[in-house]
Amino acid sequence: MTDSTASRSTPAPDASSARLIRRLLAEQVRPHVGSLTFALLSMAIVAAMTAATAWLLKPAIDRVFTDRDPYWTMVVPLMVVVVVVVKAIASYFEGTLMTRFGERIIADTQIRMYAHLIRADLAWLHDSHSGKLIASFLYDATLLREAISKSLTGMVKESFSLIFLTGVMFAMNWRFALIVCVIFPFIGLTTRRLGRKARKGSARSQQETGKFTTILSETFDGARMVKAYGMEQREINRARLSVETRLTHIMKVVRARAAASPTAEGLGGIAVAVIIYIGGSSTTLTLGTLTAFIYAALSAYQPLKSLANLNTALQEGLAAAERIFALLDIQPKIREAENARTMTVTGGAIRLDDVSFRYTEDKSALHRVSLTVPAGRKAALVGASGAGKSTILNLIPRFYDAGEGRVTIDGQDVREVSLASLRRNIALVSQELTLFDDSIRANIAYGRPEADLADIEAAARHAAAHDFIMALPEGYDTLVGENGVKLSGGQRQRIAIARAMLRDAPILLLDEATSALDSESERLIQKALTELMKGRTTLVIAHRLSTVIDADVIFVLDHGRLVEQGTHAELLARNGAYARLYATQFAAEAAVS
């Protein structure tokens, strides 16, 4: 979620609350309507038993303590026991069911968010900082639980209590009940205002939480650079500013919450005081009736106080819900055609027909590029940084879609086949190494999790990785750490290459696949890659031209345009862009040596 997305998602409370609540009920509550109905029934029973307790005070005082009636002396204690037992059982079921319901909401929301985001466009993921997405997973999902399991259902529970207790008050004395009910609208208006403040503060504090998570992610990942440049104090100051800003917004929420309950309690106390004064002056009311009424009135203001607090929590949850729904509503641009067919690769010939592509309106990456990689041959993309090499590589597995033109494999437009079948036929090794915090075995088998150890070891041997793996304490079961931090750059690269080898796909995409290797390892890898590339269509990006001299065809790119193509010898003979690039690189390597 970018900053602009976060700011746009700041809700307008009155305009969006009803819409959000309807969507929450439809998407989060409806799947659990069975267990929730049982929980609501338990709530109603608890509320009824609370009202019954108030009702029992009248016969207890008038009949038991005042009249000393033997019948009521026997009946009232039995009724109290029944009320207490029933309330206790209902409270148990209410508590367990609602806790499970709340945790289920968090789990379902996080799973749903992850499934949606992992399928999102690569471009969108690159534009969205991982720290802010993680903050949404951790904090927004929790606030959503508060909104549903505690606020919405809590409001139902407290409303049950209020209804039953109000009924008791009207049954006792309808005039006094009207006095109590006059106060209700004032409490409602106050809590509504406080709820608005809480929602606004919650939205802003969550935005700041995303920024703080971003700072943590960046500085922990880049700790080496922070220390190398002596920027510890600067990063501490950035973190302090973010934390203090977040605290300011949180305190606005805290103050709104803290004001809700005392306001309701104060107004309720005024009503009770009026009742005591009028009741004490009356000669027609019995002590039992007055006591039961005051108990019911005091009990009724407890759910009113809870409703005041729950409303502020609901507003925080609705702010979180709006952010979550904003993420879930983002639709990927890279989508399968309605009748997408399964790709069948016979030779693996790759063709770009008049392809143009822009990352943004003012940033053209490719301009009318047409090229063909023959089936089973090795082709190379060369050119200066920013020439469009990686863009072409990204268009083949549909990480991006061409703005104009077509990308085909064996004559099949990649936009007309299923993504799963397209990517199943492609193995990628990128200069951006990605290893997961798992065993070496699991990392090599990532593209083929069903592979046995023999196949994994064979791939590792071809990638010149087997020897160093066996030298590790746990061998293939060694954990590599976060993004392979426990391994050297060359070791990580060889594991990534072993993963591609095990994939055994008919098309290989190699983006600087040997960039992190020493000379000896590179020699071994190049030999293994040569063997692997036999019979497979291979497209290679290489900055070191010495690694692509043997390519069947070399494509030379310059500022998104294809300017030359041919073999190494043909391009040198033309004395054009490739020859100049080769001469410059050769001279630089000679100077270094």
Coordinates of C-alpha atoms in Angstrom, one line a residue, residues 195 227 313 365 381 549 554:
G195 CA -16.3 7.7 17.4
K227 CA 27.1 1.2 9.8
A313 CA -13.5 0.5 18.7
A365 CA 11.3 0.7 -22.2
L381 CA 20.6 -9.9 -25.0
I549 CA 30.5 -15.3 -27.5
I554 CA 23.1 -12.0 -30.1

